[in-house]
Amino acid sequence: MILAKFGGSSVANSHQFKKVKNIVNSDANKKYVVVSAPGKDEQHAFKITELLIKLYHARPNSINFKNLHAEIMQRFYNIIDELNLDKSLKLLVTNTFSNVKKLSYAKLVSRGEYLNAQIMANYLGWHFVDTNDFLIIENGQINYVASQLRLANIMHNDDKIVFPGFYGVNFNGEIQLLPRGGGDTSGAAISNLLGVDKYENWTDIDGIQVVDPHIIKNSVKIDSLSYDELQELSYMGLSVFQEDSINPLKNKNIPLVIRNTNHPHRLGTTISNQNSSSDITGVIGDQEYSLISIKKYGLAKETNNMIAILNVLNQFNLEIKCMVSEFDSINLFVKNIEKIGQLEAFLVKNNISAKVQSNIALVAVISQKVLANNKLQRRIIDILEKHHINSFMFNQSSNDIKFLFGIYAKDYQRAIKIIYQSLFEKNLVTQAL
Amino acid sequence: MILAKFGGSSVANSHQFKKVKNIVNSDANKKYVVVSAPGKDEQHAFKITELLIKLYHARPNSINFKNLHAEIMQRFYNIIDELNLDKSLKLLVTNTFSNVKKLSYAKLVSRGEYLNAQIMANYLGWHFVDTNDFLIIENGQINYVASQLRLANIMHNDDKIVFPGFYGVNFNGEIQLLPRGGGDTSGAAISNLLGVDKYENWTDIDGIQVVDPHIIKNSVKIDSLSYDELQELSYMGLSVFQEDSINPLKNKNIPLVIRNTNHPHRLGTTISNQNSSSDITGVIGDQEYSLISIKKYGLAKETNNMIAILNVLNQFNLEIKCMVSEFDSINLFVKNIEKIGQLEAFLVKNNISAKVQSNIALVAVISQKVLANNKLQRRIIDILEKHHINSFMFNQSSNDIKFLFGIYAKDYQRAIKIIYQSLFEKNLVTQAL
């Protein structure tokens, strides 16, 4: 059994719906579908979900409100009309948005997925099952045990089902949204609950490339990689698949395949418990870091010193990507924060001697080869050195498949390019490793 | 003005006292001397301080007690007799140990320094000033402000003075010992209080060598290095000079010179605010580490996660030499601890997924060149690789003059040797850097 999840661009209009039908019907094992709300396409600059958020915040009965309300309904009407579907679906759309002001934020914003799943179920001739009826979300976390129990009461073995992504329900029966990338999370969670053999994540890309396509357009595509490798990539900024959605699949050893709805014959990238098909899985990074360097004499002598400093930093809600502490120093790499001046003043006030530097990039080369020996690391240092890119921090931890280094943001894109070129384009990979 | 501190081996017997006199008299600028208690020599397997500790714990009037008591006094008698000093000094020794059972631990154990300073002052014809009268120690820390005030009331400008090392006094007038390496600390503290131009630390070694002489007997000696470099070396395990004693000198920019009492014409090693005279200041490490690897999903998302884990570890009084945390892992290098099994069980009980590995070595190559570019780092990785030594962690932080890596203890001595040989013996230093 396969669960196929279609993201916003894959279900943006009737034309995309037809592609989905072809994909789903081409394989009898595809028994479950999860859909997002209609996304952007050439005609539409906004996702339905974005419009719904705007609608929620619009002043009722303002022109803005009326325009948004009409625009949202029209997109669903168009899909229904263009696919010649049952007129009752249009009534469902109208009724859903008949009393917008009474809907909670979560309920209104989730109606894009709800209606799209209803329309898709009708179009495919499958059952619609509302995640509202089984996917228990408390405090933003899915309760798998409770969800499993509810789902068992709904499911019949032979059903082919379309589910809406992005939302579930709490124990009080109130609709709850999943955080960032909720569609991926729904797909992964439902795959876990159903125990499917494969989870296909249909998108508008051919799979995962070694380098961010914004930096190198056609870098090598990775055919397969492991859950852990994907987690490292996601951690370093890859947004192809939502980071929190990996574990529900990994825990049940369900392979995840990233595929392209617009090119369904391309094989995509498979994520499983098998290591990457490529020596190098990714050259990935982000240039929007700040480096907080803290000095405190005798820091390492007592764990309490570290705890005290972290308690101070804690008040700034930092996401600490990487922290290295020694003897008398702590270096923290955090995503650029708006109020750097305020943080610095705060540290001074708390008698913490610190320096904050912005425009820092962190780059990781992800490869199982990192574990085997130090040849790859040596080669990367070599490449940076030859191109006069100064790396002021680098780090490789035990059992780690990631070689991480810090450079200045100005060198970021160039560093990614030269490393990729050296490792891939010159056909030196085997020689290097 | 110079303060010269003589360690235990430099004042172990009358023969050594004569060397000290020659050294002190050879330079009119040497106005202050700090002495340790008599240390080990060819005739004596124990330091006086060790004997005093044994005496404190011996059952009063036992044979053991009487033997220790006699042995301690005899060593001082011998020095006094062999130097033909005033007989009143022997009375001072006798009186000092006349009622041992009434002395506090700190008072008894510090009598080695006290008597040795009295004898040295008499031998040199200098004044004796007791640190008891001015060096204020509260909770193991020197109170510089209070000490300075007291010292100002005692000192006369032209005095040449001998001070005992190792102890001071609290505000209640009770003798207090300085922690580990107390003699170095006294010397550095008194140098700071007096504002001397130079602090000479007379020992039984010629200075600081690039590599631990237990691994390579005659590695290159470093003529000069900076306070920060010495601090890094001390942090990594160099025991030539007590780590906590560096700051009192650094703060007043007082140069420290490590010299050899047995070879007073050798120039030793000078530590000041100037960087090392050598490209590589040290290849140094320790093989008695354990690596605690903690995994926690989503660790980096909230600083609280880290604080919670550190609070648990805090109960084990670990000295965390190096800690690297990322995404979902923390790696801590700590000195080998006795109760590893207990720590592991404790972590499990606290729902912390952790693995503890023993027999880990940490090695640092300390060099200002680390800051300039990555050539040195690359070369070291190269050397390890060529000799099939697997480094499972390496780290270089910003503004850091230390390149740190983790290897297995079995490879420790070999790694130090091959790095030293590659960087120094083959005359490739300039080529490498």
mmCIF file of C-alpha atoms in Angstrom, chain A residues 5-155:
data_model
loop_
_atom_site.group_PDB
_atom_site.id
_atom_site.type_symbol
_atom_site.label_atom_id
_atom_site.label_comp_id
_atom_site.label_asym_id
_atom_site.label_seq_id
_atom_site.Cartn_x
_atom_site.Cartn_y
_atom_site.Cartn_z
ATOM 1 C CA LYS A 5 0.667 13.178 -0.698
ATOM 2 C CA PHE A 6 0.236 16.026 -3.176
ATOM 3 C CA GLY A 7 1.541 19.454 -2.252
ATOM 4 C CA GLY A 8 -0.066 22.792 -3.103
ATOM 5 C CA SER A 9 1.421 23.210 -6.579
ATOM 6 C CA SER A 10 0.350 19.641 -7.479
ATOM 7 C CA VAL A 11 -3.298 20.447 -6.752
ATOM 8 C CA ALA A 12 -3.365 24.133 -7.700
ATOM 9 C CA ASN A 13 -5.937 23.833 -10.523
ATOM 10 C CA SER A 14 -7.971 21.403 -12.601
ATOM 11 C CA HIS A 15 -5.043 20.770 -14.915
ATOM 12 C CA GLN A 16 -2.978 19.567 -11.951
ATOM 13 C CA PHE A 17 -5.921 17.483 -10.666
ATOM 14 C CA LYS A 18 -5.801 15.553 -13.953
ATOM 15 C CA LYS A 19 -2.108 14.808 -13.475
ATOM 16 C CA VAL A 20 -2.868 13.551 -9.978
ATOM 17 C CA LYS A 21 -5.571 11.234 -11.289
ATOM 18 C CA ASN A 22 -3.183 9.771 -13.868
ATOM 19 C CA ILE A 23 -0.529 9.226 -11.239
ATOM 20 C CA VAL A 24 -2.919 7.635 -8.767
ATOM 21 C CA ASN A 25 -4.586 5.384 -11.320
ATOM 22 C CA SER A 26 -1.282 4.180 -12.765
ATOM 23 C CA ASP A 27 -0.591 2.063 -9.687
ATOM 24 C CA ALA A 28 -3.182 -0.071 -7.893
ATOM 25 C CA ASN A 29 -1.074 0.057 -4.736
ATOM 26 C CA LYS A 30 -1.780 3.741 -4.333
ATOM 27 C CA LYS A 31 -4.677 3.487 -1.931
ATOM 28 C CA TYR A 32 -4.382 6.685 0.061
ATOM 29 C CA VAL A 33 -4.031 10.295 -0.962
ATOM 30 C CA VAL A 34 -3.369 13.350 1.198
ATOM 31 C CA VAL A 35 -3.858 16.753 -0.405
ATOM 32 C CA SER A 36 -2.824 20.284 0.397
ATOM 33 C CA ALA A 37 -4.944 23.325 -0.393
ATOM 34 C CA PRO A 38 -4.534 24.733 -3.919
ATOM 35 C CA GLY A 39 -1.155 26.438 -4.191
ATOM 36 C CA LYS A 40 0.302 29.013 -6.527
ATOM 37 C CA ASP A 41 0.297 28.549 -10.290
ATOM 38 C CA GLU A 42 0.800 30.744 -13.341
ATOM 39 C CA GLN A 43 -2.634 32.338 -12.904
ATOM 40 C CA HIS A 44 -2.584 32.646 -9.135
ATOM 41 C CA ALA A 45 0.026 34.535 -7.160
ATOM 42 C CA PHE A 46 -1.302 33.389 -3.788
ATOM 43 C CA LYS A 47 -1.926 30.043 -2.178
ATOM 44 C CA ILE A 48 -5.494 29.500 -0.965
ATOM 45 C CA THR A 49 -4.130 29.220 2.575
ATOM 46 C CA GLU A 50 -2.546 32.667 2.300
ATOM 47 C CA LEU A 51 -5.867 34.090 1.094
ATOM 48 C CA LEU A 52 -7.713 32.417 3.972
ATOM 49 C CA ILE A 53 -5.332 33.979 6.489
ATOM 50 C CA LYS A 54 -5.913 37.384 4.877
ATOM 51 C CA LEU A 55 -9.652 36.761 4.959
ATOM 52 C CA TYR A 56 -9.541 35.957 8.669
ATOM 53 C CA HIS A 57 -7.820 39.268 9.366
ATOM 54 C CA ALA A 58 -9.918 41.362 6.946
ATOM 55 C CA ARG A 59 -12.587 43.651 8.364
ATOM 56 C CA PRO A 60 -15.919 41.886 7.814
ATOM 57 C CA ASN A 61 -17.952 43.324 4.924
ATOM 58 C CA SER A 62 -15.092 45.542 3.779
ATOM 59 C CA ILE A 63 -14.413 45.529 0.043
ATOM 60 C CA ASN A 64 -11.203 43.679 0.757
ATOM 61 C CA PHE A 65 -13.122 41.000 2.665
ATOM 62 C CA LYS A 66 -15.677 40.573 -0.110
ATOM 63 C CA ASN A 67 -13.000 40.354 -2.795
ATOM 64 C CA LEU A 68 -11.035 37.733 -0.882
ATOM 65 C CA HIS A 69 -14.179 35.753 -0.113
ATOM 66 C CA ALA A 70 -15.182 35.737 -3.784
ATOM 67 C CA GLU A 71 -11.667 34.939 -5.020
ATOM 68 C CA ILE A 72 -11.329 31.937 -2.724
ATOM 69 C CA MET A 73 -14.685 30.472 -3.688
ATOM 70 C CA GLN A 74 -14.071 31.119 -7.379
ATOM 71 C CA ARG A 75 -10.868 29.041 -7.352
ATOM 72 C CA PHE A 76 -12.773 26.038 -6.023
ATOM 73 C CA TYR A 77 -15.707 26.658 -8.389
ATOM 74 C CA ASN A 78 -13.264 26.708 -11.317
ATOM 75 C CA ILE A 79 -11.733 23.375 -10.372
ATOM 76 C CA ILE A 80 -15.179 21.792 -9.947
ATOM 77 C CA ASP A 81 -16.500 23.224 -13.223
ATOM 78 C CA GLU A 82 -13.428 22.431 -15.280
ATOM 79 C CA LEU A 83 -13.488 18.817 -14.087
ATOM 80 C CA ASN A 84 -17.261 18.579 -14.678
ATOM 81 C CA LEU A 85 -17.843 17.406 -11.134
ATOM 82 C CA ASP A 86 -21.109 17.134 -9.255
ATOM 83 C CA LYS A 87 -22.751 20.528 -8.608
ATOM 84 C CA SER A 88 -23.314 19.539 -4.972
ATOM 85 C CA LEU A 89 -19.600 20.233 -4.457
ATOM 86 C CA LYS A 90 -20.154 23.891 -5.327
ATOM 87 C CA LEU A 91 -22.856 24.007 -2.679
ATOM 88 C CA LEU A 92 -20.366 22.538 -0.205
ATOM 89 C CA VAL A 93 -17.942 25.345 -1.057
ATOM 90 C CA THR A 94 -20.645 27.987 -0.656
ATOM 91 C CA ASN A 95 -21.838 26.547 2.641
ATOM 92 C CA THR A 96 -18.311 26.221 3.977
ATOM 93 C CA PHE A 97 -17.753 29.948 3.533
ATOM 94 C CA SER A 98 -21.313 31.095 4.320
ATOM 95 C CA ASN A 99 -20.543 32.300 7.807
ATOM 96 C CA VAL A 100 -16.822 32.938 7.858
ATOM 97 C CA LYS A 101 -16.956 35.264 10.854
ATOM 98 C CA LYS A 102 -18.097 32.445 13.127
ATOM 99 C CA LEU A 103 -15.197 30.164 12.239
ATOM 100 C CA SER A 104 -12.126 29.848 14.440
ATOM 101 C CA TYR A 105 -8.793 30.770 12.862
ATOM 102 C CA ALA A 106 -7.748 27.114 12.601
ATOM 103 C CA LYS A 107 -11.065 26.043 11.147
ATOM 104 C CA LEU A 108 -11.134 28.801 8.505
ATOM 105 C CA VAL A 109 -7.486 28.443 7.497
ATOM 106 C CA SER A 110 -7.813 24.650 7.179
ATOM 107 C CA ARG A 111 -10.823 24.848 4.816
ATOM 108 C CA GLY A 112 -8.526 24.892 1.774
ATOM 109 C CA GLU A 113 -7.348 21.350 2.515
ATOM 110 C CA TYR A 114 -10.827 20.267 3.558
ATOM 111 C CA LEU A 115 -12.490 21.339 0.309
ATOM 112 C CA ASN A 116 -9.626 20.213 -1.906
ATOM 113 C CA ALA A 117 -9.772 16.729 -0.365
ATOM 114 C CA GLN A 118 -13.559 16.615 -0.834
ATOM 115 C CA ILE A 119 -13.201 17.629 -4.488
ATOM 116 C CA MET A 120 -10.313 15.200 -5.094
ATOM 117 C CA ALA A 121 -12.265 12.310 -3.510
ATOM 118 C CA ASN A 122 -15.217 13.039 -5.752
ATOM 119 C CA TYR A 123 -12.983 13.348 -8.829
ATOM 120 C CA LEU A 124 -11.159 10.073 -8.118
ATOM 121 C CA GLY A 125 -14.329 8.295 -6.986
ATOM 122 C CA TRP A 126 -12.695 7.562 -3.622
ATOM 123 C CA HIS A 127 -13.849 8.023 -0.039
ATOM 124 C CA PHE A 128 -13.235 11.256 1.824
ATOM 125 C CA VAL A 129 -12.121 10.861 5.448
ATOM 126 C CA ASP A 130 -11.728 14.000 7.507
ATOM 127 C CA THR A 131 -8.574 14.187 9.646
ATOM 128 C CA ASN A 132 -10.894 16.058 11.990
ATOM 129 C CA ASP A 133 -12.289 12.646 12.904
ATOM 130 C CA PHE A 134 -9.110 10.912 14.036
ATOM 131 C CA LEU A 135 -5.870 12.921 13.944
ATOM 132 C CA ILE A 136 -5.467 14.040 17.557
ATOM 133 C CA ILE A 137 -3.248 17.083 18.023
ATOM 134 C CA GLU A 138 -2.523 18.427 21.480
ATOM 135 C CA ASN A 139 -0.168 21.392 21.931
ATOM 136 C CA GLY A 140 0.967 21.133 18.338
ATOM 137 C CA GLN A 141 2.018 17.483 18.787
ATOM 138 C CA ILE A 142 0.281 14.496 17.238
ATOM 139 C CA ASN A 143 -0.947 11.942 19.773
ATOM 140 C CA TYR A 144 -0.275 8.724 17.876
ATOM 141 C CA VAL A 145 -1.866 6.344 20.354
ATOM 142 C CA ALA A 146 -5.178 8.203 20.499
ATOM 143 C CA SER A 147 -5.161 8.818 16.720
ATOM 144 C CA GLN A 148 -4.564 5.131 16.020
ATOM 145 C CA LEU A 149 -7.553 4.110 18.144
ATOM 146 C CA ARG A 150 -9.891 6.545 16.404
ATOM 147 C CA LEU A 151 -8.658 5.649 12.928
ATOM 148 C CA ALA A 152 -9.244 1.930 13.578
ATOM 149 C CA ASN A 153 -12.935 2.691 14.145
ATOM 150 C CA ILE A 154 -13.274 4.558 10.842
ATOM 151 C CA MET A 155 -11.262 2.467 8.402
#
